[in-house]
């Protein structure tokens, strides 16, 4: 048989229902959509956990050493790869006092010039002025761009930061951050990095005054530098790569390949009597196998269309938002949905023999 004839026969079998293309396409499409969708949901969950880890302060580390932090050196940590924000903090002995509440001083902290831009604080400071917490803004009625009426001045508010009670270190939910010079030593060096690398932890001691060597920072050493998280309620580290590689749905592509292979083999196996009869009538094994593969590719393509259509609904209802992830999952589903059934059909066709015609007929 020539190629045009093989193609025509394959299309006729699909149109006539001999290949049961619609049934196999629906089954394959549903399986591919379920497996691909579950993988998208699992990946979206990892992305959500990573985003929450950053927003809640898990990726913000604090190098604490009272009166031992060099503000300029701490600000300089912004140049380290992966660092998104850095700045030094020290608490004033006497806080600012609102003019309307002269007996209620607000905890006030000096911060280095580069302090700001932390994901956990959600501040968008612009220009020279003070940063106030949301609670301070609510109490005083101040907002970005307004003047904070104090007993000893009227600084301009350039930003309002968020500091909810979600497990992060206490002490900053009702506070004012005031930019200051870097001449006097600070108490803490805040650094936000994603991810927090071992290299960053190794260079954190350079933020000490005079870059003097200090014992390895730890959370239980009250005499030397302490390394803490702004919020440790979600664990000390978030390893996205490990979470991705160990996700429950990581084998979904292999399962889809197996199901597709089986469906392809079943679609051919149910027609073994017809195929053996064709061989007996003179149809070559090559032509027969090619025809079967073409028929399988037709309903596999239909199944892929069904799967991708259903996956688009999963994406629209809160699946992964990363373009790379979406393209990766869609590409895997498309390739496996097309290739696995075709391979299954070809493998099953190779097992059908003309010599088995009588056995096939007898078993029908």
Short mmCIF file of C-alpha atoms in Angstrom, two decimals, residues 321-330:
data_model
loop_
_atom_site.label_atom_id
_atom_site.label_comp_id
_atom_site.label_asym_id
_atom_site.label_seq_id
_atom_site.Cartn_x
_atom_site.Cartn_y
_atom_site.Cartn_z
CA UNK A 321 1.10 31.69 37.68
CA UNK A 322 4.66 31.09 36.51
CA UNK A 323 4.91 31.09 32.68
CA UNK A 324 7.82 28.64 32.80
CA UNK A 325 5.80 26.20 34.91
CA UNK A 326 2.72 26.52 32.70
CA UNK A 327 4.72 25.94 29.54
CA UNK A 328 6.58 23.02 31.11
CA UNK A 329 3.46 21.19 32.25
CA UNK A 330 1.61 21.90 28.99
#
